[in-house]
Amino acid sequence: MKDEGGSVAKTNSGNFFEDYEIGQVLEHAVPRTVGPGERALYHALYPERRALYSSDQFARDSGLPESPLDDLAAFHVVFGKSVPDISLNARANLGYAEGRWLKPVFAGDTLRAQSEVIGLKQNSNGKTGVVWVRTKGINQRDETVIDFVRWVMVKKRDEDAPAPSTVVPNLKNALEPADLTIPSGLDFSDYDFGQAGERHRLSDYAIGEVIDHVDGVTVEEAEHMMATRLWQNTAKVHFDATQREDGKRLIYGGHVISMARALSFNGLANAQIIAGLNAGAHANPCFAGDTIRAWSEVLDTAETSAPGVGAIRLRLVATKDGSVGELKDEDGRYLPGILLDLDYWALIPL
Amino acid sequence: MKDEGGSVAKTNSGNFFEDYEIGQVLEHAVPRTVGPGERALYHALYPERRALYSSDQFARDSGLPESPLDDLAAFHVVFGKSVPDISLNARANLGYAEGRWLKPVFAGDTLRAQSEVIGLKQNSNGKTGVVWVRTKGINQRDETVIDFVRWVMVKKRDEDAPAPSTVVPNLKNALEPADLTIPSGLDFSDYDFGQAGERHRLSDYAIGEVIDHVDGVTVEEAEHMMATRLWQNTAKVHFDATQREDGKRLIYGGHVISMARALSFNGLANAQIIAGLNAGAHANPCFAGDTIRAWSEVLDTAETSAPGVGAIRLRLVATKDGSVGELKDEDGRYLPGILLDLDYWALIPL
Amino acid sequence: MKDEGGSVAKTNSGNFFEDYEIGQVLEHAVPRTVGPGERALYHALYPERRALYSSDQFARDSGLPESPLDDLAAFHVVFGKSVPDISLNARANLGYAEGRWLKPVFAGDTLRAQSEVIGLKQNSNGKTGVVWVRTKGINQRDETVIDFVRWVMVKKRDEDAPAPSTVVPNLKNALEPADLTIPSGLDFSDYDFGQAGERHRLSDYAIGEVIDHVDGVTVEEAEHMMATRLWQNTAKVHFDATQREDGKRLIYGGHVISMARALSFNGLANAQIIAGLNAGAHANPCFAGDTIRAWSEVLDTAETSAPGVGAIRLRLVATKDGSVGELKDEDGRYLPGILLDLDYWALIPL
């Protein structure tokens, strides 16, 4: 723990590709207690209206002790903690897989995060490599509340450093319904569709159905910076206008995820709880002044073991051009108006 | 509750004029639990400093159990819930009447809202009509905490639909002092004028007196959008810059109300509690970059049944040109610099 | 308490130089209860990550009952309350001295503020004078939680008013370590450097060492106005774009202090608690669009009486030009890129 003395650089320069090894566990710094302030800010920053996260009464009527913190807020807190160790020198956030929400996060909970390195592959240019980590969010009772894999492209510190053995983890394309964890006590048998805002239950959605969520939000620098800071995410590009010639700040991809998910209330108000993250791509960068819109495609549906609770697998797409239903060009590249392509499971009344 | 199947549009397109009928009760969606986060955000968004809403100790010394949520925050939450059912297709928010604050809202309370249609009048152009509703905010104990009438101009879906019988409700021009509800236990006998910030009591205000509140706030897009989202108000025009050629977003009229009321601290610091809303007009639209200022005119004063508690009826005017005391041109139209003309009752120490 | 009647101006025009006299005590208005909302907003507005203020668990492991409100948030609340009485007509905020944090502020605490006039000196131009005040923040148990001296240049109302006797208080250039108050129960013996984010303890810092905190934040109008309002600071120049030709608002100096202190996490993550403020200068004004960066210089180190707890005296410099280590030109004037020069004591594990 003892440093060599005052002359050593004190600031964190982050990890480079050659700093990672398979099986390494990184304990991320700065535990965080969340509460009613974070909840109110989430509602101020995103047009989220799902009743389970808005009303303690609705949550109790659904078998939970009170309204939890939004599932994505929990994700952002955990993700943010991993940034200084995983993605400070990242060139790109390449993907997500096998994300599972295991316990709701309630006001007063304290979250910490850790990541295990599960994959490494140096790129053929010898300058960068891909690192796969499984990141966990853990509460004050040492319970894992969230768990996901992400992989990032990281610079090498020294281009002459030898390449590690390539290990590419075997990841599921999508979680099975049986992989999902249902919050303890959840019961949608007496679900109040009127108070929730829409009357559509799982059986009203058809696989392949595309829902245009209609609304749009034009984003501002102050908002995305406040959101990203709230999650204690320290990546410079989100805050420092001198990093780019046009003075714009790159918007944290998670801000786009939360905005799109909130916009999807209109058409998916009853897809209350996020239970699994199958895949995700930040297709193009988002900047202040962009107007974010969203559409969803129903990919799958399933029953669960909990009373009245079904699962719906959704593709959630955020755009900055208002297009609906189109994703990629004929070469398989994302169209320039696409910001986000996310594949997730939500819990919804049967 | 069951939909016809996956092919039906899932999003809310709102109600049109011919969807309303006299006596119809609309239960608005998404109950909302409010708490210390909403309170802190209110203070971050508006320069509100009234002691009763800032200090639990001051509230206790005034006979309340703790500091309540700002009366306008309670209003905005209830108003916001009514938007998807009442004003999503509104062309204009025409007026308010008979607004009463019946119970303070405290941290932990859960609010829901319902509206009853009490008036309908098709316009002579056959394309729009006016709908009057009485909207109630109701807490988790089924107590009505707030109750107000508003009327909006709503588009017809089908211009050929027959006009309903015209019913124009008989509304009071202003509430009488006896119509006001005093929060249970309120007692201003030992009111601490020093801690409240001004020494003026009810008898220091003369009917007809005009108070220039002096201060100004230049508003920003990020602020009004955060405020409006916090109330879960979903009207597109407040968030989506592509709705107008100049890329500006129309600021929610309630944002102007809260800003003007907060500015009125300077000169009316002791007009602590809003008890009644007599009338209100959003005279001209407000946009980011406008500098909001405010002035008040004393319209009436009265005693109440509570110890040391008086009532003051105020005209609160918000401007974007810094004018004071002028409202309308010779043809009775609001001057272009006027944003808001609000008529309300506040409770103030005798 | 009784006013002369309705015709008297109701708004606060603030105090002028001739309104102050030595020994005068001003009880500042509007007590404020702080809570989890203020805490979350602090994290949204500043990139603050120090573990003691982020995690209740970390605070308990350090001997405190829970995570306190950020020390600077407490300072801002108290400072904000003093503005209407002290600096509404101030031309310049000239300096700080002898600032002491005496008790942590916890959620639910109610703060009020009072100032005693301890110095007066009319300027030779006869138009302005310097006022020194010692300002205290006091909680609901009448305990002083914070105490600091500041001096401001204030306009005279009447240039012909006679000059008061000059009294210049005898202030310490810096607090001695023995002047610092350690929060009751604080114990860093089992300090978790991993969770805190850096491994550097007091002995790792050398007097004279300069730390470049590397990160930068480009500030926005919406953010600094929300922050400044949150502290109920009412100074017009921070909110009203019509006060300057370029439409910019002067950013509250305390916003720069909090931003710089938060940025100093990177290199001083373990300088957890602010215990003393020795001196401070707002060297140049800060405006929206500026990118704030920070560097620190270690000025002194000391042990304290609490287990495992040391003290570190730091110069914290905020810049808008990214310079490091330079402060003044050859004539002793601050360089144009310097925003803040602050001298403070923090508590840090031995």
mmCIF file of C-alpha atoms in Angstrom, chain A residues 10 12 32 48 67-68 84 87 96 98 126 129 137 148 159 171 175 187 234 248 256 261 270 335 339 347:
data_model
loop_
_atom_site.group_PDB
_atom_site.id
_atom_site.type_symbol
_atom_site.label_atom_id
_atom_site.label_comp_id
_atom_site.label_asym_id
_atom_site.label_seq_id
_atom_site.Cartn_x
_atom_site.Cartn_y
_atom_site.Cartn_z
ATOM 1 C CA LYS A 10 -0.502 10.475 -8.122
ATOM 2 C CA ASN A 12 -4.791 7.367 -12.331
ATOM 3 C CA ARG A 32 -22.052 4.449 -3.551
ATOM 4 C CA GLU A 48 -39.454 7.604 -17.479
ATOM 5 C CA SER A 67 -40.363 1.277 -5.514
ATOM 6 C CA PRO A 68 -36.815 0.306 -6.502
ATOM 7 C CA PRO A 84 -11.446 4.028 -14.277
ATOM 8 C CA SER A 87 -12.354 1.851 -20.152
ATOM 9 C CA TYR A 96 -22.587 -6.303 -23.979
ATOM 10 C CA GLU A 98 -25.321 -11.934 -20.463
ATOM 11 C CA GLY A 126 -0.505 -4.722 -32.644
ATOM 12 C CA GLY A 129 -6.551 -5.361 -28.028
ATOM 13 C CA GLY A 137 -22.588 -4.856 -8.779
ATOM 14 C CA PHE A 148 -22.971 -8.309 -17.103
ATOM 15 C CA GLU A 159 3.243 -1.597 -28.893
ATOM 16 C CA LEU A 171 -21.061 -15.996 -24.608
ATOM 17 C CA LEU A 175 -30.285 -15.292 -22.324
ATOM 18 C CA ASP A 187 -46.735 -10.787 -8.467
ATOM 19 C CA THR A 234 -15.198 9.774 -15.203
ATOM 20 C CA LYS A 248 -18.972 18.992 -28.470
ATOM 21 C CA VAL A 256 -28.912 7.112 -24.873
ATOM 22 C CA ARG A 261 -35.917 3.034 -22.710
ATOM 23 C CA ASN A 270 -46.106 -2.453 -18.940
ATOM 24 C CA LEU A 335 -27.239 3.330 -40.900
ATOM 25 C CA LEU A 339 -27.587 5.517 -32.204
ATOM 26 C CA LEU A 347 -40.938 -8.494 -17.230
#
